[in-house]
Tab-separated table of C-alpha atoms in Angstrom:
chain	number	residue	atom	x	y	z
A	214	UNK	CA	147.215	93.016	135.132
A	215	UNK	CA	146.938	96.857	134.315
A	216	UNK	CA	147.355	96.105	131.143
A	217	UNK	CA	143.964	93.521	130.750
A	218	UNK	CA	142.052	95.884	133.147
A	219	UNK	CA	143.131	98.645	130.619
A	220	UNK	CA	141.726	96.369	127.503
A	221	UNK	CA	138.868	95.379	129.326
A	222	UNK	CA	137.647	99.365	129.908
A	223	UNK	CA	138.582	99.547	126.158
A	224	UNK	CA	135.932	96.928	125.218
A	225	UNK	CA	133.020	98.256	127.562
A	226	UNK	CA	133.661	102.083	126.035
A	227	UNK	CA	133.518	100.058	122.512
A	228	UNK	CA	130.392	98.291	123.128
A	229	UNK	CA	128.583	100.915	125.319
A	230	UNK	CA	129.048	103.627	122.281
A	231	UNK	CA	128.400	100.776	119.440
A	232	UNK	CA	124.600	100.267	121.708
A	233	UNK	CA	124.240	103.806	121.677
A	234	UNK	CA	125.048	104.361	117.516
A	235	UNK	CA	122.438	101.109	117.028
A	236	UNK	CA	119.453	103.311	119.244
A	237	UNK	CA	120.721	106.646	117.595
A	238	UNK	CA	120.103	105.296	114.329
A	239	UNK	CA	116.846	103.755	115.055
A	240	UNK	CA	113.412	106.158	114.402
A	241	UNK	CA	112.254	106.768	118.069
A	242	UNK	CA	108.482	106.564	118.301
A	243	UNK	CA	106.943	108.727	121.000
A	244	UNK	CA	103.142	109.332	121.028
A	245	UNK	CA	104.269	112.915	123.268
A	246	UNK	CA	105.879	114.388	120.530
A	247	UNK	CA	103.098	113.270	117.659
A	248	UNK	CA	102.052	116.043	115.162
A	249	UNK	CA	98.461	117.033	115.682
A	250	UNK	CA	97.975	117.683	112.233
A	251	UNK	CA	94.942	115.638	110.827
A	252	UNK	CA	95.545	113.578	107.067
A	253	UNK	CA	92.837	112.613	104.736
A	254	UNK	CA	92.566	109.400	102.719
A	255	UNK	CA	92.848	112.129	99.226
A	256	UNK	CA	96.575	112.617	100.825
A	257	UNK	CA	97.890	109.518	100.433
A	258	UNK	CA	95.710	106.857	98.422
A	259	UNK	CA	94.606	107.506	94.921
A	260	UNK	CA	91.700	105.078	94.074
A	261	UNK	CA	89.001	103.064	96.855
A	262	UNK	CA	87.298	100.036	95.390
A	263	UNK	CA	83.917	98.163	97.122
A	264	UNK	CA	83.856	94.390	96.957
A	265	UNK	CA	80.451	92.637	98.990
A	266	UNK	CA	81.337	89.798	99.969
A	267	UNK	CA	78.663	86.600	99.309
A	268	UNK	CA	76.125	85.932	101.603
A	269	UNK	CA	75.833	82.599	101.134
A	270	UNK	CA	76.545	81.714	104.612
A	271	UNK	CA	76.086	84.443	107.078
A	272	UNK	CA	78.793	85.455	109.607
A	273	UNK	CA	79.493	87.583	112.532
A	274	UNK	CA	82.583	87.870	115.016
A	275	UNK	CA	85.198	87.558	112.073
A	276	UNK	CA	89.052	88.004	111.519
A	277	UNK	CA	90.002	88.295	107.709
A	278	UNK	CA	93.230	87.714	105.761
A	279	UNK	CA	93.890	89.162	102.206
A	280	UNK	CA	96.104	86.641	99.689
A	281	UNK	CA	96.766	87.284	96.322
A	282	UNK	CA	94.095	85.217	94.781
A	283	UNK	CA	91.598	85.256	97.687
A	284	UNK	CA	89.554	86.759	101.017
A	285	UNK	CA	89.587	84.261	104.028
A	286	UNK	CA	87.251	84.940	106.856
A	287	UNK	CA	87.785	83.492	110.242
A	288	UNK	CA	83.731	83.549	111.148
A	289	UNK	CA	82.492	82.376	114.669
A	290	UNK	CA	81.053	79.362	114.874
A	291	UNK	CA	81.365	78.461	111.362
A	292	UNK	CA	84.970	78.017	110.150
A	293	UNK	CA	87.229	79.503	107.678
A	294	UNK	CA	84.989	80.864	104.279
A	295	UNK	CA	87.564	81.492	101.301
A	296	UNK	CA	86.086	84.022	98.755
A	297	UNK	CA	87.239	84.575	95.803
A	298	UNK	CA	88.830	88.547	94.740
A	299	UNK	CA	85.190	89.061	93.368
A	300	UNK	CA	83.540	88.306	97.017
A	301	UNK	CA	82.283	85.459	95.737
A	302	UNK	CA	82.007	82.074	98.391
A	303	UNK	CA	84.635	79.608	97.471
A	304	UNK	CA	84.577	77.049	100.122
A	305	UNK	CA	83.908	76.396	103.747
A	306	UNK	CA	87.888	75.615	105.814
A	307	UNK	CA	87.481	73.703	108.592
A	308	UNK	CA	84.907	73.691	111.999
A	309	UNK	CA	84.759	74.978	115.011
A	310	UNK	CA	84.630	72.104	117.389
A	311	UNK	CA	86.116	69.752	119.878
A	312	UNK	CA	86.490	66.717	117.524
A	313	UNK	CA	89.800	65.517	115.317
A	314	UNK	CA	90.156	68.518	112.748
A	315	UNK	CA	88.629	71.149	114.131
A	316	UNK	CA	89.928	73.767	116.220
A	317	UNK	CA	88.206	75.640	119.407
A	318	UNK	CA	88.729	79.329	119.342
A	319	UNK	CA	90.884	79.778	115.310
A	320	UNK	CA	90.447	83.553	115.093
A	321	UNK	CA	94.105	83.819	114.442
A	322	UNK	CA	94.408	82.360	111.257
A	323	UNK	CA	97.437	82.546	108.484
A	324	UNK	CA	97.849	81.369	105.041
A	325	UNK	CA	101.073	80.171	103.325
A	326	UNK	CA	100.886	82.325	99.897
A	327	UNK	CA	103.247	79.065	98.264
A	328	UNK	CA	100.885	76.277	98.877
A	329	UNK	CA	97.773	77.487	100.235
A	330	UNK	CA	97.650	75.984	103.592
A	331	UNK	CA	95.941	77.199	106.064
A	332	UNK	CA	97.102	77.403	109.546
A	333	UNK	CA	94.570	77.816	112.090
A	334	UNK	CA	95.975	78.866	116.044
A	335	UNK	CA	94.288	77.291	118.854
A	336	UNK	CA	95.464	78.308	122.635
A	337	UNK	CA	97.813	74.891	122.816
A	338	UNK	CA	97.605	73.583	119.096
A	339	UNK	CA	97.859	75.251	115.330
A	340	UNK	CA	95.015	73.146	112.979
A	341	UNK	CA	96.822	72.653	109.879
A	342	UNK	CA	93.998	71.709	106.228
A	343	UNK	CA	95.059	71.918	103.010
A	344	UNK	CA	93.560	74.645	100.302
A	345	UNK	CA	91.016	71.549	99.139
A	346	UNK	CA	89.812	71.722	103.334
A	347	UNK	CA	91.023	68.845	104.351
A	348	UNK	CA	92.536	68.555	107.861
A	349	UNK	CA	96.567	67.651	107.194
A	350	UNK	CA	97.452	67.662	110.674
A	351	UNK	CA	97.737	69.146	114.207
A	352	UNK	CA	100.672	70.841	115.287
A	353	UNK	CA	100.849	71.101	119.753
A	354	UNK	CA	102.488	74.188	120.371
A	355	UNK	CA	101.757	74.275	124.586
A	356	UNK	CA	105.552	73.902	125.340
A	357	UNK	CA	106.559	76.825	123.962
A	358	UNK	CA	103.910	79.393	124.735
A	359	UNK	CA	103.829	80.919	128.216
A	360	UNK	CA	101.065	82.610	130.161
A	361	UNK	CA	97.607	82.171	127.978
A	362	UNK	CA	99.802	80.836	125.088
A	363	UNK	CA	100.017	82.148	121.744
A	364	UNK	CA	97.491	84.492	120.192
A	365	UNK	CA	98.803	85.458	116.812
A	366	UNK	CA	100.879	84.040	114.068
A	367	UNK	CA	102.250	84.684	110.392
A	368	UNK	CA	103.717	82.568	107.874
A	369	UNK	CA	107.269	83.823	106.862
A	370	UNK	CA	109.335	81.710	104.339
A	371	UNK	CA	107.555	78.708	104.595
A	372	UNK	CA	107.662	79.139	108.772
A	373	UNK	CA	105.232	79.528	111.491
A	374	UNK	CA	106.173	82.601	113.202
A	375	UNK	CA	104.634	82.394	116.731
A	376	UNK	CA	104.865	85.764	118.898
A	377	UNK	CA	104.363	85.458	122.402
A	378	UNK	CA	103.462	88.809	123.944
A	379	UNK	CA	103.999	88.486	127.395
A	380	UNK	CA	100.673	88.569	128.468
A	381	UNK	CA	101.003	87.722	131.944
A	382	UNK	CA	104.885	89.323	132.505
A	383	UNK	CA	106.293	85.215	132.655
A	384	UNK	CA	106.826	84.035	128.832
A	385	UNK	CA	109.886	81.851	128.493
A	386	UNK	CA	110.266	83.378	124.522
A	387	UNK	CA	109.443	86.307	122.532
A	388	UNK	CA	108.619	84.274	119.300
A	389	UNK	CA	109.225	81.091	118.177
A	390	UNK	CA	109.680	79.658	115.152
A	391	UNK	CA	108.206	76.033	113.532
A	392	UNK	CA	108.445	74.013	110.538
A	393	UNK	CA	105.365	73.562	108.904
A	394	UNK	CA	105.553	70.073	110.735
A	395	UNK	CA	105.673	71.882	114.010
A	396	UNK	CA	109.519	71.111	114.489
A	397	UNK	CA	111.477	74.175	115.724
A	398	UNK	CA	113.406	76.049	113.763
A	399	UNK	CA	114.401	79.240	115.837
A	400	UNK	CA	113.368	80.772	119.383
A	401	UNK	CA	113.906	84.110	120.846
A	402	UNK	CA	114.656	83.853	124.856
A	403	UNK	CA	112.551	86.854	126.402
A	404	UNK	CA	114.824	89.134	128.199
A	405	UNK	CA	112.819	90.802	130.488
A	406	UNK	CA	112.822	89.414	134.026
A	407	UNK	CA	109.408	87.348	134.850
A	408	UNK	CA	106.566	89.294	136.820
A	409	UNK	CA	102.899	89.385	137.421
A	410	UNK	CA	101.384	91.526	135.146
A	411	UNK	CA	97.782	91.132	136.683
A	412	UNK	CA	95.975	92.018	133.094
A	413	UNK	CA	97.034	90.337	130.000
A	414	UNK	CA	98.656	92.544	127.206
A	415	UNK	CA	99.187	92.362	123.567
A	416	UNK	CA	101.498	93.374	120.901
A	417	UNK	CA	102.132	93.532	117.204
A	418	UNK	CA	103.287	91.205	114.632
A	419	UNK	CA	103.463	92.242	110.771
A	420	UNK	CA	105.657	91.509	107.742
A	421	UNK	CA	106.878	94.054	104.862
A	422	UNK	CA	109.383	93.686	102.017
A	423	UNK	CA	111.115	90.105	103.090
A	424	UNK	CA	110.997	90.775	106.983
A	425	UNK	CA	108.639	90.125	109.594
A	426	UNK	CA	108.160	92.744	112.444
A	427	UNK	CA	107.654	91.925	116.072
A	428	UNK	CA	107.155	94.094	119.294
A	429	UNK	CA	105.177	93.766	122.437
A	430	UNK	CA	104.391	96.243	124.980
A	431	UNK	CA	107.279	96.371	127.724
A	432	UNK	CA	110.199	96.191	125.214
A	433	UNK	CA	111.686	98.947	123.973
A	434	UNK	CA	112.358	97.447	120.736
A	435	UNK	CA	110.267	96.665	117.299
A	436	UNK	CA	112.639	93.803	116.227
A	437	UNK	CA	112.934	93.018	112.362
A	438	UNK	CA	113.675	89.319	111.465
A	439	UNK	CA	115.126	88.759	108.245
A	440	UNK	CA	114.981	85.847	106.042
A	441	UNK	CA	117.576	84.052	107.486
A	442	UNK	CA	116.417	84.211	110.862
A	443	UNK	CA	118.455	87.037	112.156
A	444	UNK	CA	117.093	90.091	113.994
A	445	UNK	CA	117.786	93.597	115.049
A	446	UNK	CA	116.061	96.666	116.534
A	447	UNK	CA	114.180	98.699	114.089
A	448	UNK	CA	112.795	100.866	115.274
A	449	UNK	CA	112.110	101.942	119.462
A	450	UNK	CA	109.317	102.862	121.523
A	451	UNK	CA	110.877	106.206	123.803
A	452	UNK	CA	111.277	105.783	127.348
A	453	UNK	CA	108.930	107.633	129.691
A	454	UNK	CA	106.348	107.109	132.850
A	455	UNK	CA	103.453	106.276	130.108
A	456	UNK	CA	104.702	103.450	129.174
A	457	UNK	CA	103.259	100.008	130.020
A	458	UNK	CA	104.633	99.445	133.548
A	459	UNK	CA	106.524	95.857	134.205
A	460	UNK	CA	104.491	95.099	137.333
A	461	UNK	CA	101.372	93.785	138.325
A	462	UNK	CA	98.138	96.229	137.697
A	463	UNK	CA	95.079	96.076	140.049
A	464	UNK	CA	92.392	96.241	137.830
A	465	UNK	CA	89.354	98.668	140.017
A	466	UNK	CA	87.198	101.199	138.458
A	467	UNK	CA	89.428	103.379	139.561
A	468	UNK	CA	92.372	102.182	137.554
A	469	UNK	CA	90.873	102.172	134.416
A	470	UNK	CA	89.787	106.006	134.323
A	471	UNK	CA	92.950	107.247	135.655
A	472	UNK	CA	96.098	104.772	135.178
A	473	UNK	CA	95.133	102.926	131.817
A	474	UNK	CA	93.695	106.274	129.872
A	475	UNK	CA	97.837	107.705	130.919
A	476	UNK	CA	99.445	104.487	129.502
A	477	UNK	CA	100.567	104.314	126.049
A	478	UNK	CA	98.509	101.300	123.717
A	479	UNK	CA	100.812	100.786	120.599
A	480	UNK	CA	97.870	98.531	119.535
A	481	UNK	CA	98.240	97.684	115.739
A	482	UNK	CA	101.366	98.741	113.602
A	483	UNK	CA	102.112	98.122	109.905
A	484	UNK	CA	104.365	100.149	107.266
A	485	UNK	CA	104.118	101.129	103.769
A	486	UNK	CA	107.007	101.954	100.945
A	487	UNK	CA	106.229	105.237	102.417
A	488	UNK	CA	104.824	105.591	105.719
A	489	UNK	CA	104.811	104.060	109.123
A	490	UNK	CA	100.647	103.613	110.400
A	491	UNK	CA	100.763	102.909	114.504
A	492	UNK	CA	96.916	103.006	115.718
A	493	UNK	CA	97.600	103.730	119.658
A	494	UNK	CA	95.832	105.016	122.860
A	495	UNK	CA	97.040	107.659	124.792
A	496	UNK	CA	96.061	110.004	127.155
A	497	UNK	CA	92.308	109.273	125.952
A	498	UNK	CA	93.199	110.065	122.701
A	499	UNK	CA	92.314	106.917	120.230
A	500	UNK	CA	94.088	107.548	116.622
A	501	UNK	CA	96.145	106.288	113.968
A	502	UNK	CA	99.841	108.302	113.279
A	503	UNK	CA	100.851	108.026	110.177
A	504	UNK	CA	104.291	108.631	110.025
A	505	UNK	CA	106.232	109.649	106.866
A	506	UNK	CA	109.407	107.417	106.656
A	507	UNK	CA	111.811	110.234	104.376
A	508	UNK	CA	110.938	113.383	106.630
A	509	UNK	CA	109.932	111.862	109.938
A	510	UNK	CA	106.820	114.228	109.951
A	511	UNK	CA	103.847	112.419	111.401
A	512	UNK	CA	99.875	112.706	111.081
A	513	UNK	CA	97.008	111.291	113.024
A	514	UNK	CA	93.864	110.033	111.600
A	515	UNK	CA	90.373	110.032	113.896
A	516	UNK	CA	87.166	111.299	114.121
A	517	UNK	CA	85.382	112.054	117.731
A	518	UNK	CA	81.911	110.542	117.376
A	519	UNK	CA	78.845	110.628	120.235
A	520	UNK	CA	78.046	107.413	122.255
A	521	UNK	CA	74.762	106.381	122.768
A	522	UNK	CA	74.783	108.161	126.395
A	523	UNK	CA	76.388	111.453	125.050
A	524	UNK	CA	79.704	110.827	125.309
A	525	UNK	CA	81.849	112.615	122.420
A	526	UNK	CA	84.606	109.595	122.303
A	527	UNK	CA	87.514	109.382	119.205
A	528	UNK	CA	87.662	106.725	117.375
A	529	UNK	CA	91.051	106.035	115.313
A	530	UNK	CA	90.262	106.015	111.364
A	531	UNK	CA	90.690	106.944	107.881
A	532	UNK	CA	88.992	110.018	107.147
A	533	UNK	CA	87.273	109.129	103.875
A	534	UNK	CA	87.337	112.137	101.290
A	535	UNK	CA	88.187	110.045	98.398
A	536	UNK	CA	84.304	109.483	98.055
A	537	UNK	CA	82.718	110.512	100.926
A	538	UNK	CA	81.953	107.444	102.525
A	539	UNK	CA	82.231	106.121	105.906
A	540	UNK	CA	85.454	106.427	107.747
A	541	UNK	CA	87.806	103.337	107.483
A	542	UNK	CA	88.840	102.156	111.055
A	543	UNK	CA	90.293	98.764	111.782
A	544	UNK	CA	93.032	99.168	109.211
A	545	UNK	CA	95.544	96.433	107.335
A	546	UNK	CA	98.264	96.650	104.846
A	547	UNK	CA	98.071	94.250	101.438
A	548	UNK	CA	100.459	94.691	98.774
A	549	UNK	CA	100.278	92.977	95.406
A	550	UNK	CA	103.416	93.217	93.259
A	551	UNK	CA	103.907	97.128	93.020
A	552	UNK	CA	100.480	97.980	94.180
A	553	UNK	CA	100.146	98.644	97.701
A	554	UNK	CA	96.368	99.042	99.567
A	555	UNK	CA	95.088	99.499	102.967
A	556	UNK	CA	92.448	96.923	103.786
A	557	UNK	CA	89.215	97.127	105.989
A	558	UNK	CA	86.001	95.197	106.558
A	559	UNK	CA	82.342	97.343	106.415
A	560	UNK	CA	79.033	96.670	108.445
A	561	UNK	CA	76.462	97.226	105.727
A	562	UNK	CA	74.483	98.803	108.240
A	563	UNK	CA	76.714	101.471	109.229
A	564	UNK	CA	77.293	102.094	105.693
A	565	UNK	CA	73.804	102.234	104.444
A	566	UNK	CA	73.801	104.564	107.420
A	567	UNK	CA	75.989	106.535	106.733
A	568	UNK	CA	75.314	107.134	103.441
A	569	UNK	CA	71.808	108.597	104.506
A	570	UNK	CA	72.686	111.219	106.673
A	571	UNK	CA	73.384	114.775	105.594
A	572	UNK	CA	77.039	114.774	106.069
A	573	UNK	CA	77.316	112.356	103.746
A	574	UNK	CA	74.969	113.681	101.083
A	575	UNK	CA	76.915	117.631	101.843
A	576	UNK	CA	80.273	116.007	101.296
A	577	UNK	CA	81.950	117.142	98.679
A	578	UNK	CA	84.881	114.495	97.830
A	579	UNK	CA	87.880	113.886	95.547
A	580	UNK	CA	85.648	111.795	93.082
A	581	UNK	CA	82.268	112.503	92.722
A	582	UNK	CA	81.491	109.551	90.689
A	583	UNK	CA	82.328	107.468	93.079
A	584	UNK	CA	80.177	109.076	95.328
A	585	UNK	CA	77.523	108.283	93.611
A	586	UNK	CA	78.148	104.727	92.782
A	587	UNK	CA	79.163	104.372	96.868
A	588	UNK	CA	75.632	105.809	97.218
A	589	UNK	CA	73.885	102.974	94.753
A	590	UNK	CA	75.845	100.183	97.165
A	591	UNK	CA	74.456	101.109	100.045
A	592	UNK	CA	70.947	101.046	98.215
A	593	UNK	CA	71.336	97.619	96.932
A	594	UNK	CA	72.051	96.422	100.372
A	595	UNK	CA	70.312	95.167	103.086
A	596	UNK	CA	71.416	95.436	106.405
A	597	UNK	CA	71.806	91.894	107.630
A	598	UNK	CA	74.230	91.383	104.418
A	599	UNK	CA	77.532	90.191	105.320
A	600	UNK	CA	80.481	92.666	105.527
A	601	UNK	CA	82.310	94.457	102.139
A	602	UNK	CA	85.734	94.416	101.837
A	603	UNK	CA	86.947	97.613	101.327
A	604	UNK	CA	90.585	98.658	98.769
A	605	UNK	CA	92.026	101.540	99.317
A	606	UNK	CA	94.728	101.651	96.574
A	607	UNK	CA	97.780	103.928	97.772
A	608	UNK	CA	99.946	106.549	95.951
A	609	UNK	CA	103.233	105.172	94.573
């Protein structure tokens, strides 16, 4: 009897110390101990290419998706538009609508780079068409999702990967995974105990090399998936009273200028070959780290900018001194072959804008030819075009 009690103490010390070599080799991110040194574009991206997109059929409200032979656009009210890598329109995907084949709300969109499908995510149902357009099938997904259901979704291998965030504290699964006849595949059981959040949350999904990413924001954990469906911890948010609390939130006037601006937002996170980019909120502080993966050092990105009644607010973006131009918020990561690029949609407006005020015409950037031919864009547009996609091509 000694003897098992003696073996079973063995075991706990075992797996207690093999937990704590896992979290000591995983990067812990803490927003308290970011550097406040401020990066430039110049510092890590080499090149920034323009591309209008048609205006053919005019858009607002939009979510986009970058392939390797095209630009979807997830526009309100109209569908999905595929453009070509030139900008120009392809084809109308789909329609917003009640009837058989089109989908309700479809701004969470993926594409399967093998065959071109295009899977559109509905609250209780993903809208499957082909690349021709045509509607394939619908795929009901309500049994799995908990709270509002799913709000986000990637295809990985040939699967849907379906994160549920735990927007209301009571999801049955973390993520799920489906066929691309909506049979499943894989699920992860959510681990934290059910509550009432009171305010619904969000997290992060995103895939580099051959691995998709996954975190929400009351884990500790960014889980990696791998190929063959296996996960671990990669990397771990740090423990501390700014983190999102598991319990429900009162929402007053109140609450929002004292509890939420001390809370910790890791709202969008994506990596590079060599960096880590986290855009977050924190102590009213909005800004992009950019963490470098070899030393650990880390950067932030924003700009503080003047609201409309005199507020001086910061807004998390690129600071553009490659050519001058507007600062790059709303960031994503593309990579094509070797070539890696940071992604981001432009208002014409703001950019014709921008490129009339004097800081713009005092800048003095990397590449002063591309300066000027920014500065001939914004001339030739008008501001009710539709957006440009902006390429920001990044230093091997």
């Amino acid at each position: 009897m000694k003897f098992m009690k003696l073996l079973a103490r063995i075991y706990l010390i075992l797996f207690i110390t093999s937990c704590n070599n896992i979290e000591d080799n995983l990067y812990l991110i803490d927003p308290r101990k970011f550097g406040e040194d401020i990066i430039f574009l110049s510092e890590i991206a080499e090149d920034i290419k323009y591309i209008p997109l048609d205006n053919s059929i005019s858009f607002t409200n939009f979510k986009y998706l970058l392939t390797s032979n095209a630009i979807y656009v997830s526009a309100k009210d109209i569908g999905i538009l595929k453009f070509n890598l030139e900008g120009s329109l392809i084809k109308k995907i789909g329609a917003r609508g009640k009837g058989p084949g089109e989908f309700w709300y479809g701004m969470a969109f993926a594409v399967d780079d093998v065959n071109e499908n295009v899977y559109v995510l509905d609250p209780r149902k993903i809208t499957v068409y082909s690349p021709s357009g045509t509607h394939v099938r619908d795929i009901m997904i309500k049994e799995y999702g908990g709270g509002f259901g799913f709000s986000d979704l990637i295809v990985f291998n040939s699967l849907l990967f379906l994160p549920d965030y735990l927007p209301t504290g009571d999801s049955e699964y973390s993520w799920v995974l489906l066929d691309t006849l909506g049979h499943p595949v894989s699920k992860k059981r959510n681990s934290i105990p059910h509550f009432q959040s009171g305010i619904e949350t969000e997290g992060c999904i995103y895939k580099f090399g051959n691995q998709v990413f996954y975190y929400n924001y009351f884990n500790d954990t960014i889980f990696s998936i791998s190929s063959n469906l296996s996960y671990s911890g990669q990397y771990l948010f740090a423990q501390g009273d700014y983190r999102w609390p598991r319990e429900r939130i009162v929402v007053t006037p109140q609450s929002l200028n004292t509890q939420f601006n001390r809370l910790f937002r890791p709202v969008k996170m994506f990596e590079t070959n060599k960096y880590i980019f986290l855009e977050y909120s924190y102590l009213e502080k909005w800004a992009i780290a950019i963490i470098d993966k070899k030393s650990k050092k880390s950067f932030l990105s924003l700009r503080y900018e003047k609201t409309s009644n005199g507020f001086v607010v910061p807004r998390a973006c690129l600071l553009n001194d490659l050519d001058g131009g507007i600062s790059i918020g709303s960031i994503n990561y593309h990579n094509n072959g070797n070539n890696e690029f940071i992604t981001a949609l432009l208002d014409p407006f703001q950019l014709k804008s921008y490129v009339a005020t004097d800081s713009f015409k005092k800048s003095n950037p990397k590449y002063p030819e591309k300066k000027k031919e920014l500065e001939k864009l914004a001339h030739n547009l008008k501001e009710t075009d539709n957006p440009i996609l902006v390429l920001v091509s990044l230093k091997k």
